[in-house]
mmCIF file of C-alpha atoms and ligand atoms in Angstrom:
data_model
loop_
_atom_site.group_PDB
_atom_site.id
_atom_site.type_symbol
_atom_site.label_atom_id
_atom_site.label_comp_id
_atom_site.label_asym_id
_atom_site.label_seq_id
_atom_site.Cartn_x
_atom_site.Cartn_y
_atom_site.Cartn_z
ATOM 1 C CA MET A 1 89.693 157.797 99.634
ATOM 2 C CA ILE A 2 89.890 155.366 96.694
ATOM 3 C CA SER A 3 88.921 156.536 93.214
ATOM 4 C CA SER A 4 88.388 155.305 89.998
ATOM 5 C CA THR A 5 91.175 157.221 88.360
ATOM 6 C CA TYR A 6 93.783 154.531 88.193
ATOM 7 C CA ASP A 7 94.679 152.755 84.989
ATOM 8 C CA PHE A 8 95.159 149.976 86.744
ATOM 9 C CA ILE A 9 93.435 148.365 90.009
ATOM 10 C CA VAL A 10 95.044 145.038 91.384
ATOM 11 C CA ILE A 11 92.840 143.248 93.733
ATOM 12 C CA GLY A 12 95.222 141.405 96.575
ATOM 13 C CA CYS A 13 98.780 142.143 97.295
ATOM 14 C CA GLY A 14 100.351 138.539 97.590
ATOM 15 C CA LEU A 15 103.113 137.825 95.298
ATOM 16 C CA ALA A 16 100.807 137.796 91.900
ATOM 17 C CA GLY A 17 99.552 141.295 92.760
ATOM 18 C CA ALA A 18 103.038 142.685 93.749
ATOM 19 C CA VAL A 19 104.723 141.241 90.919
ATOM 20 C CA ILE A 20 102.292 142.314 88.247
ATOM 21 C CA SER A 21 101.840 145.565 89.589
ATOM 22 C CA ARG A 22 105.514 146.299 89.883
ATOM 23 C CA GLU A 23 105.774 145.262 86.290
ATOM 24 C CA ILE A 24 102.919 147.461 85.399
ATOM 25 C CA ALA A 25 104.200 150.642 87.151
ATOM 26 C CA GLU A 26 107.548 150.292 85.640
ATOM 27 C CA ARG A 27 106.662 149.246 81.980
ATOM 28 C CA SER A 28 103.878 151.240 81.071
ATOM 29 C CA ASN A 29 104.483 154.116 83.484
ATOM 30 C CA LYS A 30 100.888 153.725 84.240
ATOM 31 C CA LYS A 31 99.123 154.092 87.684
ATOM 32 C CA VAL A 32 98.418 151.014 89.879
ATOM 33 C CA LEU A 33 96.112 151.013 92.663
ATOM 34 C CA ILE A 34 96.222 147.731 94.912
ATOM 35 C CA ILE A 35 93.392 146.740 96.967
ATOM 36 C CA GLU A 36 93.932 144.143 99.929
ATOM 37 C CA LYS A 37 91.375 142.944 102.552
ATOM 38 C CA ARG A 38 93.819 142.001 104.981
ATOM 39 C CA ASN A 39 95.914 144.225 106.985
ATOM 40 C CA HIS A 40 99.258 143.780 105.849
ATOM 41 C CA ILE A 41 101.286 143.214 102.393
ATOM 42 C CA GLY A 42 102.651 139.961 101.185
ATOM 43 C CA GLY A 43 99.822 137.320 100.973
ATOM 44 C CA ASN A 44 100.288 134.234 102.720
ATOM 45 C CA THR A 45 104.132 134.604 102.686
ATOM 46 C CA TYR A 46 104.038 137.766 105.088
ATOM 47 C CA ASP A 47 106.474 137.272 108.092
ATOM 48 C CA PHE A 48 106.990 139.176 111.029
ATOM 49 C CA PHE A 49 108.859 139.172 114.098
ATOM 50 C CA ASP A 50 106.683 137.256 117.129
ATOM 51 C CA GLU A 51 106.948 138.347 120.983
ATOM 52 C CA GLU A 52 110.347 136.910 121.588
ATOM 53 C CA GLY A 53 111.873 138.397 118.766
ATOM 54 C CA ILE A 54 112.087 135.438 116.288
ATOM 55 C CA LEU A 55 110.965 135.983 112.434
ATOM 56 C CA VAL A 56 108.018 133.693 111.626
ATOM 57 C CA HIS A 57 106.036 132.968 108.819
ATOM 58 C CA LYS A 58 102.520 133.848 109.940
ATOM 59 C CA TYR A 59 100.652 131.424 107.143
ATOM 60 C CA GLY A 60 102.944 128.659 107.310
ATOM 61 C CA PRO A 61 106.617 127.925 106.022
ATOM 62 C CA HIS A 62 107.686 129.503 102.730
ATOM 63 C CA ILE A 63 110.876 128.230 100.884
ATOM 64 C CA PHE A 64 111.759 129.902 97.510
ATOM 65 C CA HIS A 65 113.072 127.806 94.872
ATOM 66 C CA THR A 66 112.985 127.433 91.345
ATOM 67 C CA ASN A 67 114.487 126.312 88.093
ATOM 68 C CA ASN A 68 113.504 129.518 86.569
ATOM 69 C CA LYS A 69 116.254 131.625 85.520
ATOM 70 C CA ARG A 70 113.898 134.857 84.658
ATOM 71 C CA VAL A 71 111.873 134.212 88.210
ATOM 72 C CA PHE A 72 115.250 133.952 90.144
ATOM 73 C CA ASP A 73 116.912 137.023 88.149
ATOM 74 C CA TYR A 74 113.566 139.195 88.647
ATOM 75 C CA LEU A 75 113.048 138.878 92.373
ATOM 76 C CA SER A 76 117.083 139.310 93.204
ATOM 77 C CA ARG A 77 116.233 142.941 92.065
ATOM 78 C CA PHE A 78 114.295 143.234 95.264
ATOM 79 C CA THR A 79 116.056 141.019 97.657
ATOM 80 C CA LYS A 80 119.641 139.527 98.467
ATOM 81 C CA TRP A 81 119.285 135.580 99.255
ATOM 82 C CA LEU A 82 120.461 133.852 102.275
ATOM 83 C CA ASP A 83 121.601 130.283 100.874
ATOM 84 C CA TYR A 84 119.308 127.883 102.122
ATOM 85 C CA ASP A 85 118.723 124.163 101.145
ATOM 86 C CA HIS A 86 115.769 123.078 103.198
ATOM 87 C CA GLU A 87 115.637 119.852 104.338
ATOM 88 C CA VAL A 88 112.871 117.762 105.643
ATOM 89 C CA VAL A 89 112.925 114.459 107.568
ATOM 90 C CA ALA A 90 109.883 112.174 108.277
ATOM 91 C CA ASN A 91 109.402 111.005 111.725
ATOM 92 C CA VAL A 92 108.362 107.576 111.260
ATOM 93 C CA TYR A 93 108.015 106.016 115.078
ATOM 94 C CA GLY A 94 110.637 107.882 116.299
ATOM 95 C CA ASN A 95 113.537 107.310 113.407
ATOM 96 C CA LEU A 96 114.198 110.453 111.148
ATOM 97 C CA MET A 97 114.464 109.731 107.819
ATOM 98 C CA PRO A 98 115.341 112.004 104.639
ATOM 99 C CA VAL A 99 112.073 113.131 102.747
ATOM 100 C CA PRO A 100 111.911 112.902 99.581
ATOM 101 C CA PHE A 101 112.836 109.167 100.469
ATOM 102 C CA ASN A 102 116.120 108.578 99.117
ATOM 103 C CA LEU A 103 119.120 106.194 99.264
ATOM 104 C CA ASN A 104 120.051 107.557 102.659
ATOM 105 C CA SER A 105 116.275 106.799 104.135
ATOM 106 C CA LEU A 106 116.875 103.251 103.388
ATOM 107 C CA TYR A 107 119.445 102.733 105.830
ATOM 108 C CA VAL A 108 117.234 104.140 108.569
ATOM 109 C CA ALA A 109 114.217 102.455 107.671
ATOM 110 C CA PHE A 110 115.864 98.768 107.147
ATOM 111 C CA GLU A 111 118.321 96.910 108.591
ATOM 112 C CA LYS A 112 121.966 97.476 106.684
ATOM 113 C CA GLU A 113 121.992 94.249 104.607
ATOM 114 C CA GLU A 114 118.584 94.978 103.667
ATOM 115 C CA ALA A 115 119.237 98.305 102.631
ATOM 116 C CA LYS A 116 122.260 97.476 100.422
ATOM 117 C CA LYS A 117 120.517 95.089 98.864
ATOM 118 C CA LEU A 118 117.607 97.257 97.977
ATOM 119 C CA GLU A 119 119.896 99.977 97.241
ATOM 120 C CA GLU A 120 121.751 98.058 94.618
ATOM 121 C CA LYS A 121 118.233 96.776 92.865
ATOM 122 C CA LEU A 122 116.824 100.465 92.980
ATOM 123 C CA ILE A 123 119.999 101.646 91.209
ATOM 124 C CA LYS A 124 120.138 98.628 88.988
ATOM 125 C CA LYS A 125 116.425 99.530 87.951
ATOM 126 C CA TYR A 126 116.328 102.917 87.549
ATOM 127 C CA GLY A 127 119.869 104.124 87.703
ATOM 128 C CA LEU A 128 121.964 106.349 90.187
ATOM 129 C CA ASN A 129 120.545 110.401 90.692
ATOM 130 C CA SER A 130 116.869 109.078 88.863
ATOM 131 C CA LYS A 131 113.937 110.146 90.087
ATOM 132 C CA LEU A 132 110.422 108.618 90.199
ATOM 133 C CA THR A 133 106.940 109.252 91.635
ATOM 134 C CA ILE A 134 105.290 106.807 94.445
ATOM 135 C CA ALA A 135 102.893 105.432 91.799
ATOM 136 C CA GLN A 136 105.816 104.643 89.915
ATOM 137 C CA LEU A 137 107.769 102.728 92.649
ATOM 138 C CA ARG A 138 104.769 101.034 93.423
ATOM 139 C CA GLU A 139 104.918 99.369 89.794
ATOM 140 C CA GLN A 140 106.812 96.513 90.642
ATOM 141 C CA THR A 141 107.282 93.029 90.129
ATOM 142 C CA ASP A 142 110.605 91.930 92.328
ATOM 143 C CA ILE A 143 109.310 90.993 95.474
ATOM 144 C CA ASP A 144 112.197 93.097 97.689
ATOM 145 C CA LEU A 145 111.130 96.204 95.842
ATOM 146 C CA ILE A 146 107.402 95.428 96.525
ATOM 147 C CA LYS A 147 108.156 95.580 99.881
ATOM 148 C CA LEU A 148 109.787 99.086 99.822
ATOM 149 C CA SER A 149 107.153 100.371 98.025
ATOM 150 C CA GLU A 150 104.766 99.376 100.373
ATOM 151 C CA TYR A 151 106.810 100.580 103.129
ATOM 152 C CA VAL A 152 107.443 104.420 101.413
ATOM 153 C CA TYR A 153 103.752 104.403 100.479
ATOM 154 C CA LYS A 154 102.372 103.298 104.007
ATOM 155 C CA ASN A 155 104.673 105.226 106.195
ATOM 156 C CA ILE A 156 105.547 108.187 104.331
ATOM 157 C CA PHE A 157 102.355 109.211 102.086
ATOM 158 C CA LEU A 158 99.329 107.371 103.380
ATOM 159 C CA TYR A 159 98.882 108.966 106.723
ATOM 160 C CA TYR A 160 100.358 112.234 105.843
ATOM 161 C CA THR A 161 98.061 112.657 102.964
ATOM 162 C CA GLN A 162 94.911 111.561 104.799
ATOM 163 C CA LYS A 163 95.296 114.058 107.523
ATOM 164 C CA GLN A 164 96.219 116.777 104.839
ATOM 165 C CA TRP A 165 93.676 116.232 102.136
ATOM 166 C CA ASP A 166 90.909 113.753 103.988
ATOM 167 C CA ILE A 167 91.657 111.370 101.041
ATOM 168 C CA THR A 168 94.259 108.547 100.314
ATOM 169 C CA PRO A 169 97.366 109.084 97.830
ATOM 170 C CA LEU A 170 95.557 106.501 95.511
ATOM 171 C CA GLU A 171 92.509 109.369 95.334
ATOM 172 C CA ILE A 172 94.219 112.617 94.949
ATOM 173 C CA ASP A 173 95.235 114.174 91.755
ATOM 174 C CA PRO A 174 98.632 112.553 90.973
ATOM 175 C CA SER A 175 100.210 115.752 90.520
ATOM 176 C CA VAL A 176 99.743 116.301 93.983
ATOM 177 C CA ILE A 177 101.679 113.347 95.384
ATOM 178 C CA ALA A 178 104.125 113.901 92.711
ATOM 179 C CA ARG A 179 105.486 117.014 94.274
ATOM 180 C CA VAL A 180 107.260 114.636 96.555
ATOM 181 C CA PRO A 181 109.429 112.281 94.651
ATOM 182 C CA ILE A 182 111.772 109.069 95.363
ATOM 183 C CA LEU A 183 115.063 109.982 94.845
ATOM 184 C CA ILE A 184 117.732 107.514 93.837
ATOM 185 C CA SER A 185 120.232 109.412 95.287
ATOM 186 C CA ASN A 186 121.910 110.742 98.619
ATOM 187 C CA ASP A 187 120.645 114.352 97.990
ATOM 188 C CA ASN A 188 119.008 115.111 101.293
ATOM 189 C CA ARG A 189 117.466 118.390 100.119
ATOM 190 C CA TYR A 190 113.876 118.733 99.728
ATOM 191 C CA PHE A 191 113.658 120.532 96.839
ATOM 192 C CA GLN A 192 116.309 119.698 93.575
ATOM 193 C CA ASP A 193 115.744 123.265 91.787
ATOM 194 C CA LEU A 194 118.660 125.416 90.458
ATOM 195 C CA TYR A 195 118.466 128.372 92.540
ATOM 196 C CA GLN A 196 116.933 128.092 95.852
ATOM 197 C CA GLY A 197 117.186 130.208 99.212
ATOM 198 C CA MET A 198 115.240 132.564 101.669
ATOM 199 C CA PRO A 199 115.039 136.641 100.728
ATOM 200 C CA LEU A 200 118.083 137.708 103.095
ATOM 201 C CA GLU A 201 115.497 140.122 105.257
ATOM 202 C CA GLY A 202 112.212 138.188 104.930
ATOM 203 C CA TYR A 203 109.507 138.231 102.456
ATOM 204 C CA THR A 204 107.774 141.340 104.060
ATOM 205 C CA LYS A 205 110.835 143.418 103.266
ATOM 206 C CA LEU A 206 110.937 141.591 99.722
ATOM 207 C CA PHE A 207 107.381 143.082 99.476
ATOM 208 C CA GLU A 208 108.442 146.617 100.450
ATOM 209 C CA SER A 209 110.870 147.014 97.903
ATOM 210 C CA LEU A 210 108.971 145.431 95.189
ATOM 211 C CA LEU A 211 105.970 147.754 96.343
ATOM 212 C CA ASP A 212 108.303 150.902 96.429
ATOM 213 C CA HIS A 213 107.405 152.603 93.062
ATOM 214 C CA PRO A 214 105.990 156.038 92.765
ATOM 215 C CA ASN A 215 103.323 154.694 90.301
ATOM 216 C CA ILE A 216 101.896 152.452 92.988
ATOM 217 C CA ASP A 217 99.151 152.913 96.009
ATOM 218 C CA VAL A 218 98.504 150.174 98.384
ATOM 219 C CA GLN A 219 95.120 150.368 100.195
ATOM 220 C CA LEU A 220 94.920 147.813 103.125
ATOM 221 C CA ASN A 221 91.884 146.695 104.974
ATOM 222 C CA VAL A 222 89.454 147.312 101.842
ATOM 223 C CA ASP A 223 87.177 144.547 100.415
ATOM 224 C CA ALA A 224 87.237 144.561 96.603
ATOM 225 C CA LYS A 225 83.741 142.971 96.558
ATOM 226 C CA LYS A 226 82.368 145.828 98.268
ATOM 227 C CA LEU A 227 83.732 148.221 95.390
ATOM 228 C CA PHE A 228 83.350 146.102 92.348
ATOM 229 C CA ASN A 229 80.414 144.671 90.456
ATOM 230 C CA ILE A 230 80.212 143.264 87.140
ATOM 231 C CA ARG A 231 76.928 144.296 85.115
ATOM 232 C CA GLU A 232 76.178 143.440 81.845
ATOM 233 C CA ASN A 233 79.731 142.128 80.834
ATOM 234 C CA LYS A 234 80.973 145.692 82.371
ATOM 235 C CA ILE A 235 83.152 146.242 85.447
ATOM 236 C CA MET A 236 81.292 148.735 87.713
ATOM 237 C CA PHE A 237 83.301 150.652 90.558
ATOM 238 C CA LYS A 238 80.902 152.054 92.869
ATOM 239 C CA ASP A 239 78.257 152.023 90.606
ATOM 240 C CA ASN A 240 80.165 153.918 87.913
ATOM 241 C CA ASP A 241 81.728 151.896 84.651
ATOM 242 C CA PHE A 242 85.252 151.585 85.304
ATOM 243 C CA ASN A 243 87.354 151.736 82.213
ATOM 244 C CA GLY A 244 90.579 150.968 83.316
ATOM 245 C CA LYS A 245 92.182 147.146 83.676
ATOM 246 C CA VAL A 246 91.314 144.985 86.789
ATOM 247 C CA ILE A 247 93.794 142.184 87.945
ATOM 248 C CA PHE A 248 91.813 140.146 90.162
ATOM 249 C CA THR A 249 94.223 137.761 92.505
ATOM 250 C CA GLY A 250 91.682 136.843 95.250
ATOM 251 C CA ALA A 251 88.823 133.847 95.370
ATOM 252 C CA ILE A 252 86.729 133.986 92.441
ATOM 253 C CA ASP A 253 83.881 132.494 94.000
ATOM 254 C CA GLU A 254 83.842 134.861 96.897
ATOM 255 C CA PHE A 255 83.778 137.521 94.231
ATOM 256 C CA PHE A 256 80.579 136.394 92.902
ATOM 257 C CA SER A 257 78.994 135.530 96.222
ATOM 258 C CA CYS A 258 79.386 132.191 96.116
ATOM 259 C CA LYS A 259 76.325 132.005 93.885
ATOM 260 C CA PHE A 260 77.163 128.684 92.496
ATOM 261 C CA GLY A 261 78.226 127.028 95.458
ATOM 262 C CA ARG A 262 82.044 127.633 97.162
ATOM 263 C CA LEU A 263 85.074 125.992 95.720
ATOM 264 C CA PRO A 264 86.162 123.733 98.037
ATOM 265 C CA TYR A 265 89.692 124.326 99.797
ATOM 266 C CA ARG A 266 91.832 122.587 102.454
ATOM 267 C CA THR A 267 92.707 125.058 105.195
ATOM 268 C CA LEU A 268 95.062 124.706 108.169
ATOM 269 C CA ASP A 269 95.481 125.756 111.387
ATOM 270 C CA PHE A 270 98.738 127.090 112.942
ATOM 271 C CA LEU A 271 99.863 126.323 116.397
ATOM 272 C CA PHE A 272 103.170 129.006 116.778
ATOM 273 C CA GLU A 273 105.026 127.598 120.208
ATOM 274 C CA THR A 274 108.283 129.408 121.738
ATOM 275 C CA HIS A 275 110.412 127.002 123.294
ATOM 276 C CA ASP A 276 113.465 128.441 125.569
ATOM 277 C CA LEU A 277 116.037 126.441 124.060
ATOM 278 C CA GLU A 278 118.720 127.266 121.017
ATOM 279 C CA TRP A 279 117.084 124.509 118.928
ATOM 280 C CA PHE A 280 114.094 122.408 118.690
ATOM 281 C CA GLN A 281 114.646 120.065 116.198
ATOM 282 C CA THR A 282 117.721 118.852 113.709
ATOM 283 C CA LYS A 283 116.117 120.234 110.540
ATOM 284 C CA GLY A 284 113.982 123.131 109.042
ATOM 285 C CA THR A 285 110.648 120.640 108.736
ATOM 286 C CA VAL A 286 109.553 117.540 110.453
ATOM 287 C CA ASN A 287 107.037 115.843 109.114
ATOM 288 C CA TYR A 288 104.737 113.252 111.194
ATOM 289 C CA THR A 289 104.050 110.663 108.448
ATOM 290 C CA VAL A 290 102.525 107.991 110.970
ATOM 291 C CA SER A 291 101.936 109.734 114.028
ATOM 292 C CA GLU A 292 100.098 112.786 115.514
ATOM 293 C CA LYS A 293 97.042 115.213 114.322
ATOM 294 C CA TYR A 294 99.250 117.638 112.748
ATOM 295 C CA THR A 295 101.269 116.964 109.662
ATOM 296 C CA ARG A 296 104.874 118.863 110.160
ATOM 297 C CA ILE A 297 106.742 121.030 112.632
ATOM 298 C CA THR A 298 108.726 123.538 111.225
ATOM 299 C CA GLU A 299 111.269 125.572 113.160
ATOM 300 C CA PHE A 300 111.746 129.167 111.658
ATOM 301 C CA LYS A 301 115.438 129.534 112.570
ATOM 302 C CA HIS A 302 116.485 126.988 110.493
ATOM 303 C CA LEU A 303 115.084 128.648 107.308
ATOM 304 C CA THR A 304 115.803 132.303 108.106
ATOM 305 C CA GLY A 305 119.216 131.825 109.513
ATOM 306 C CA GLN A 306 118.250 133.899 112.414
ATOM 307 C CA LYS A 307 120.466 133.494 115.315
ATOM 308 C CA ASN A 308 119.079 133.338 118.889
ATOM 309 C CA LYS A 309 120.873 131.275 121.938
ATOM 310 C CA MET A 310 117.865 131.415 124.017
ATOM 311 C CA LYS A 311 114.724 131.332 122.247
ATOM 312 C CA THR A 312 113.023 129.329 118.976
ATOM 313 C CA THR A 313 109.544 129.057 117.241
ATOM 314 C CA THR A 314 108.045 126.540 115.890
ATOM 315 C CA VAL A 315 104.574 125.819 113.679
ATOM 316 C CA LYS A 316 102.668 122.893 113.766
ATOM 317 C CA GLU A 317 99.906 122.369 111.104
ATOM 318 C CA PHE A 318 96.561 120.959 111.592
ATOM 319 C CA PRO A 319 94.870 120.750 108.243
ATOM 320 C CA LYS A 320 91.110 120.582 107.819
ATOM 321 C CA ALA A 321 88.157 121.394 105.118
ATOM 322 C CA TYR A 322 88.195 125.123 104.477
ATOM 323 C CA THR A 323 84.482 126.166 105.235
ATOM 324 C CA GLY A 324 84.656 130.168 104.574
ATOM 325 C CA ALA A 325 83.988 130.978 107.946
ATOM 326 C CA ASP A 326 85.623 134.087 109.485
ATOM 327 C CA GLY A 327 89.372 134.061 110.257
ATOM 328 C CA GLU A 328 89.699 130.779 107.655
ATOM 329 C CA THR A 329 91.951 130.881 104.974
ATOM 330 C CA PRO A 330 91.940 128.806 101.804
ATOM 331 C CA TYR A 331 94.960 127.506 101.338
ATOM 332 C CA TYR A 332 95.007 124.394 98.771
ATOM 333 C CA ALA A 333 92.759 123.995 95.940
ATOM 334 C CA ILE A 334 91.321 120.585 95.747
ATOM 335 C CA LEU A 335 92.307 119.521 92.320
ATOM 336 C CA ASN A 336 89.603 117.158 90.753
ATOM 337 C CA ASP A 337 87.036 117.206 87.550
ATOM 338 C CA GLU A 338 84.233 118.434 89.708
ATOM 339 C CA ASN A 339 85.801 121.153 91.087
ATOM 340 C CA TYR A 340 87.159 122.523 87.806
ATOM 341 C CA LEU A 341 83.878 122.185 86.326
ATOM 342 C CA LEU A 342 82.572 124.691 89.194
ATOM 343 C CA TYR A 343 85.636 126.794 88.898
ATOM 344 C CA ASP A 344 84.715 127.136 84.827
ATOM 345 C CA LYS A 345 81.625 128.316 85.853
ATOM 346 C CA TYR A 346 82.438 131.263 87.723
ATOM 347 C CA LYS A 347 85.628 131.749 85.161
ATOM 348 C CA LYS A 348 82.880 132.162 82.577
ATOM 349 C CA LEU A 349 81.212 135.189 84.356
ATOM 350 C CA THR A 350 84.465 136.761 83.728
ATOM 351 C CA GLU A 351 84.998 135.993 80.089
ATOM 352 C CA GLY A 352 83.090 138.727 78.454
ATOM 353 C CA LEU A 353 84.990 141.436 80.049
ATOM 354 C CA ASN A 354 87.986 142.454 77.931
ATOM 355 C CA ASN A 355 89.886 144.942 80.951
ATOM 356 C CA PHE A 356 89.397 142.040 84.019
ATOM 357 C CA TYR A 357 92.009 139.265 84.648
ATOM 358 C CA LEU A 358 92.331 136.442 86.814
ATOM 359 C CA LEU A 359 96.026 135.925 88.199
ATOM 360 C CA GLY A 360 97.283 133.537 91.107
ATOM 361 C CA ARG A 361 96.518 130.533 93.065
ATOM 362 C CA LEU A 362 93.108 131.443 94.356
ATOM 363 C CA ALA A 363 91.950 133.399 91.343
ATOM 364 C CA GLU A 364 93.013 130.369 88.941
ATOM 365 C CA TYR A 365 92.366 127.803 91.479
ATOM 366 C CA LYS A 366 95.805 126.260 91.098
ATOM 367 C CA TYR A 367 98.108 124.374 93.411
ATOM 368 C CA TYR A 368 100.813 127.066 92.189
ATOM 369 C CA ASN A 369 104.433 127.257 94.003
ATOM 370 C CA MET A 370 105.605 130.981 94.578
ATOM 371 C CA ASP A 371 108.047 130.855 91.620
ATOM 372 C CA ALA A 372 105.218 129.612 89.116
ATOM 373 C CA ILE A 373 103.172 132.779 90.303
ATOM 374 C CA VAL A 374 105.577 135.264 89.898
ATOM 375 C CA LEU A 375 106.008 133.567 86.331
ATOM 376 C CA LYS A 376 102.740 133.954 85.416
ATOM 377 C CA ALA A 377 102.467 137.350 86.719
ATOM 378 C CA LEU A 378 105.824 138.532 84.219
ATOM 379 C CA ILE A 379 103.834 136.716 81.321
ATOM 380 C CA LEU A 380 100.495 138.419 82.099
ATOM 381 C CA ALA A 381 102.457 141.416 82.423
ATOM 382 C CA ASP A 382 104.160 140.752 78.970
ATOM 383 C CA ASN A 383 100.919 140.285 77.330
ATOM 384 C CA ILE A 384 98.838 143.167 78.834
ATOM 385 C CA ILE A 385 101.432 146.047 78.523
HETATM 386 N N1 LIG B 401 103.287 114.204 101.164
HETATM 387 C C1 LIG B 401 102.976 113.052 102.068
HETATM 388 N N2 LIG B 401 104.254 112.737 103.244
HETATM 389 C C2 LIG B 401 105.379 113.963 103.213
HETATM 390 C C3 LIG B 401 105.240 114.729 102.171
HETATM 391 C C4 LIG B 401 104.307 115.074 101.291
HETATM 392 O O1 LIG B 401 102.452 112.340 101.633
HETATM 393 O O2 LIG B 401 105.848 113.716 104.061
HETATM 394 C C5 LIG B 401 102.061 114.402 100.102
HETATM 395 C C6 LIG B 401 101.074 115.242 100.790
HETATM 396 O O3 LIG B 401 99.975 114.425 100.036
HETATM 397 C C7 LIG B 401 101.292 116.704 100.486
HETATM 398 C C8 LIG B 401 101.985 116.393 99.178
HETATM 399 O O4 LIG B 401 102.456 115.184 99.263
HETATM 400 O O5 LIG B 401 100.070 117.219 100.529
HETATM 401 C C9 LIG B 401 102.507 117.748 98.383
HETATM 402 O O6 LIG B 401 103.601 117.945 99.517
HETATM 403 P P1 LIG B 401 104.094 119.340 99.474
HETATM 404 O O7 LIG B 401 105.407 118.978 100.748
HETATM 405 O O8 LIG B 401 104.972 119.862 98.486
HETATM 406 O O9 LIG B 401 103.484 120.231 100.205
HETATM 407 P P2 LIG B 401 103.058 122.105 100.779
HETATM 408 O O10 LIG B 401 104.639 122.223 100.887
HETATM 409 O O11 LIG B 401 102.798 122.785 99.311
HETATM 410 O O12 LIG B 401 102.040 121.859 101.588
#
């Protein structure tokens, strides 16, 4: 039975919800109740063993990486790590080249002499080990570098972005495309962060450890919308005033019954396939940047380090518009001014409350990486405890 006697109620049991709950439970010694709509903890990082015994990520691949020592040290209290440097290759008409596009990619994309010339020009112009965005690469006057920038734009960014977002790289918020730079180096890793790896026993185990505290209770399969209401600048819990604090990590528009309209998101359909092979592909992820309807194929054993000589499971990602239909998950906020304005209208509905906090990808309508969410949760804990 859910009662209103908790000091804190946290809505959503993903990274934001679990980290803030642990911090409150530990640092203020207050009772926390987490309410989760899904039938499992872990949010979109949830992993489990599929029918063939392969550890898979239900909501698509999650690879942990951060430059933030506080975040890394914090999570390291709850998990050991598998050393894993994620590598991605783009399949460009059958040729596999590292992404981010780097000096090694040049030699797959172009004949040796041509690649060498481009390599020299890039190093001369930008310096070895530098990093630029595709927008910067396209600002060229040199004829060879113009040709290169057109190649990279067309073969790495254009079609992938159209599939993922249904708009071109020129129309998208620049921060989205800038997530994947061009590297003037031979570093084939997808992320260049100081710390990277995978929770040794998986994300679900990491969450079990995070939530394992006597001050934390978790209720699954409960929709917060049905319990909470905001009336006259007060939080109502089952029609009574709730005087504790609420940390909300869910979709803010849905909490208010989408009364101003739905916040736009992109969602994904996942196709999981198990193959009677030890390995399906040579790298963790292959991006299909010029062909196919799916954006990428990820093979989980590369990520998780799991050994199995007979079977391997992969997932294909098919992007589409989020409609709010049953079973769809809002994964990616679509960052533009119109959507920010709509988000602000919802946010304003919470601003008169002094005991209601918005935290995480959905509640803040942001494109956060996992480490950014953990950091936000730690900082919010610093502020409210
Ligand atoms: N992107 C691309 N080609 C690639 C990889 C990424 O065009 O091979 C673009 C695409 O628009 C994508 C964005 O860069 O949505 C960010 O990619 P990232 O891998 O960070 O996306 P996520 O893993 O968060 O889905």
